[in-house]
PDB file of C-alpha atoms in Angstrom:
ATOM      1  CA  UNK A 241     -26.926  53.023  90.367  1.00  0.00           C
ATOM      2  CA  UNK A 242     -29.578  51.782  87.974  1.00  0.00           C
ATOM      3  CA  UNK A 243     -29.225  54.455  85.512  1.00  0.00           C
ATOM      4  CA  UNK A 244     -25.340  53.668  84.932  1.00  0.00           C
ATOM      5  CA  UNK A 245     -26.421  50.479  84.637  1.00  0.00           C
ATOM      6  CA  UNK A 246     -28.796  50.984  82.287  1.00  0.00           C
ATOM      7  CA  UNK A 247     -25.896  53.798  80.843  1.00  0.00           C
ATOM      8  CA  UNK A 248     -23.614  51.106  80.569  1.00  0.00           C
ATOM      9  CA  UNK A 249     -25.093  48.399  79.077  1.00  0.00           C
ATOM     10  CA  UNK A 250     -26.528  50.696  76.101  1.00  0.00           C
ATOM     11  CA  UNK A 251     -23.228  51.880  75.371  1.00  0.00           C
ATOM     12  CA  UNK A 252     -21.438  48.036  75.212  1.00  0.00           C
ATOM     13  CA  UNK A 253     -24.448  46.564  73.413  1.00  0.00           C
ATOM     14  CA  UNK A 254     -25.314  48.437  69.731  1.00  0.00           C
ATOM     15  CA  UNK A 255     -28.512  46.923  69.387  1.00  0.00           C
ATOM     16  CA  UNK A 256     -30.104  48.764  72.725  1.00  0.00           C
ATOM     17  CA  UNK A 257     -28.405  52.512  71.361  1.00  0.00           C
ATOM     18  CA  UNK A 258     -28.796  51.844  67.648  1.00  0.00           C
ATOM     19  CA  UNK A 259     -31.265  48.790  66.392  1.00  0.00           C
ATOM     20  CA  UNK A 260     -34.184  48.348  65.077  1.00  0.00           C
ATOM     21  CA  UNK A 261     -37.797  47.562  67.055  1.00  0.00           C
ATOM     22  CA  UNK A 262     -40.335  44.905  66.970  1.00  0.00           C
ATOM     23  CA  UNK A 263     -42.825  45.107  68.758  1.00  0.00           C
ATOM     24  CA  UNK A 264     -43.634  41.405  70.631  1.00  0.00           C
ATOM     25  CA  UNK A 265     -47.562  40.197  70.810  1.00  0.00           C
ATOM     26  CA  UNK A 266     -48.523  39.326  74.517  1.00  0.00           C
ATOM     27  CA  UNK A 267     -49.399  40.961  77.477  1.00  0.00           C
ATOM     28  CA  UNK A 268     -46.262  42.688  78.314  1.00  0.00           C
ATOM     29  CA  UNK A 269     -44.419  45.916  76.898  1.00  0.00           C
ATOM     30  CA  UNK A 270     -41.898  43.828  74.754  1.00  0.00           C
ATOM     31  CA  UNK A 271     -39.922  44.354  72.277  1.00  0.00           C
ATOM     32  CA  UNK A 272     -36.841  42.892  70.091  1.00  0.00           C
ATOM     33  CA  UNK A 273     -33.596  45.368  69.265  1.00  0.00           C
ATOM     34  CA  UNK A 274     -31.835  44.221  66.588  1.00  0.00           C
ATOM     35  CA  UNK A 275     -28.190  45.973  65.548  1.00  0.00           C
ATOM     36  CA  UNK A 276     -25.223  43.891  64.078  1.00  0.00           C
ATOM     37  CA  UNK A 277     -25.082  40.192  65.126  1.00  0.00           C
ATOM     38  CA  UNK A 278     -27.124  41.287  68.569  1.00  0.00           C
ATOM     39  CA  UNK A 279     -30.340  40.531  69.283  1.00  0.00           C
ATOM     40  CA  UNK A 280     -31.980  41.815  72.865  1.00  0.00           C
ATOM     41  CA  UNK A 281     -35.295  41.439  74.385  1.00  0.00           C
ATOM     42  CA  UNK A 282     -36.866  44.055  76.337  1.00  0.00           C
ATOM     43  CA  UNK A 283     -40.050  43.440  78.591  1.00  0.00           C
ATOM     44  CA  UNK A 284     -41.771  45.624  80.682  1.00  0.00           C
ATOM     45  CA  UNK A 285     -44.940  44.725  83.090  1.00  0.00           C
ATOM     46  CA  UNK A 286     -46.445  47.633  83.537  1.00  0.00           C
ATOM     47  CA  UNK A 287     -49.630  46.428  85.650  1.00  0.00           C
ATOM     48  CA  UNK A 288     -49.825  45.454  89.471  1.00  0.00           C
ATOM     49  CA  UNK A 289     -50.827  41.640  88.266  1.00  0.00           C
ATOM     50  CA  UNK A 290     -47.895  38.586  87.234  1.00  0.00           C
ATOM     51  CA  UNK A 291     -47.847  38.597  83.577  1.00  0.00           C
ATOM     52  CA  UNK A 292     -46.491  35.669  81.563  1.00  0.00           C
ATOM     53  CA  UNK A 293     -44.515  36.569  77.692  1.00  0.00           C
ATOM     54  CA  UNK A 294     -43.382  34.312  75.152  1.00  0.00           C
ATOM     55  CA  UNK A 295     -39.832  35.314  74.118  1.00  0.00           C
ATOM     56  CA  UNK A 296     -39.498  34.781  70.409  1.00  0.00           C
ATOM     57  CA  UNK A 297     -36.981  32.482  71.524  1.00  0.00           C
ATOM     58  CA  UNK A 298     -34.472  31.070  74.422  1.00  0.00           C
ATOM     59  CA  UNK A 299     -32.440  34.164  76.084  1.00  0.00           C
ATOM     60  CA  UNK A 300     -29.486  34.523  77.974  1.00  0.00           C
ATOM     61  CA  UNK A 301     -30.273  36.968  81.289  1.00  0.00           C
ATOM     62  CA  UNK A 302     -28.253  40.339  81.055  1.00  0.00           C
ATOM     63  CA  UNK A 303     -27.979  41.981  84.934  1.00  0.00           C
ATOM     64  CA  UNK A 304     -29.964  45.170  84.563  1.00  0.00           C
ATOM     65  CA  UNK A 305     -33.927  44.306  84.874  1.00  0.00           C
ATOM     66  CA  UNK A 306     -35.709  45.581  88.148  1.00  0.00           C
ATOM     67  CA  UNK A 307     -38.444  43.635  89.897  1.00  0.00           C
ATOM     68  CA  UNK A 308     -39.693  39.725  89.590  1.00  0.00           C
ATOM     69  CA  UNK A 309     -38.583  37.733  86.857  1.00  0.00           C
ATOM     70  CA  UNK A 310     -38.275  33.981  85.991  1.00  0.00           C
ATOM     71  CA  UNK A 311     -37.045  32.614  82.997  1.00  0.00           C
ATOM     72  CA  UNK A 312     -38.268  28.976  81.724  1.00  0.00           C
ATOM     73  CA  UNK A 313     -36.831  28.489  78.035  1.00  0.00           C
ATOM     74  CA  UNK A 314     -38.500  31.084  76.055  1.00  0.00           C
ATOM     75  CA  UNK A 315     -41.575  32.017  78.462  1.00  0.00           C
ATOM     76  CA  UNK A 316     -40.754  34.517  80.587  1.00  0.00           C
ATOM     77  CA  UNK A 317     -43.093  35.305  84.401  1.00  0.00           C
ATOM     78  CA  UNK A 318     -43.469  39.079  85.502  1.00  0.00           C
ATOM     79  CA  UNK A 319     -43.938  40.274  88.590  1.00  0.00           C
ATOM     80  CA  UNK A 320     -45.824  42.900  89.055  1.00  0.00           C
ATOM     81  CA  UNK A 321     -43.799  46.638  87.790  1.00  0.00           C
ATOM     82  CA  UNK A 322     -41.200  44.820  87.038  1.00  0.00           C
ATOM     83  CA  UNK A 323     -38.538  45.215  83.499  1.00  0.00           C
ATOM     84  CA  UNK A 324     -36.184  42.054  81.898  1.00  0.00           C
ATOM     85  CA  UNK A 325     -33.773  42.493  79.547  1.00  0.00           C
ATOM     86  CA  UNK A 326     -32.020  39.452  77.592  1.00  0.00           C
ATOM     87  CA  UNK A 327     -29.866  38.494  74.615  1.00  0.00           C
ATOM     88  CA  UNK A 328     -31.272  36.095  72.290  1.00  0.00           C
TER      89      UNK A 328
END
């Protein structure tokens, strides 16, 4: 069920099949993809320890991350293993 979510969402958004990368400073696997008008966050905690990221800005949540996440503006808490996707 994941996967076709996953599936899914890269085929309705360009900027997750097609746009470009940048890298995000912090603690977290994170990253911008930029394609079009579309701009979407992707964070990954890949240790066993709550992380905290700085989003390069306010996001909207898309449905697809796995694992802990909480949202406050543009600072974003991991749990531990855990993925967040967003649109900024």
């Amino acid at each position: 069920v994941y996967a076709r979510k996953v599936l899914a969402a890269r085929k309705a958004h360009r900027a997750l099949g097609e746009g470009s990368l940048t890298l995000l400073d912090g603690p977290a696997l994170a990253f911008v993809r930029e394609g079009g008008d579309e701009r979407i966050v992707c964070a990954f905690n890949l240790s066993a320890e709550e992380l905290v990221q700085d989003l390069p800005g306010p996001a909207a949540v898309m449905d697809m991350g796995t694992g802990r996440a909480k949202l406050a503006g543009s600072r974003l808490v991991l749990g531990p293993h855990s993925a967040w996707f967003g649109i900024l």
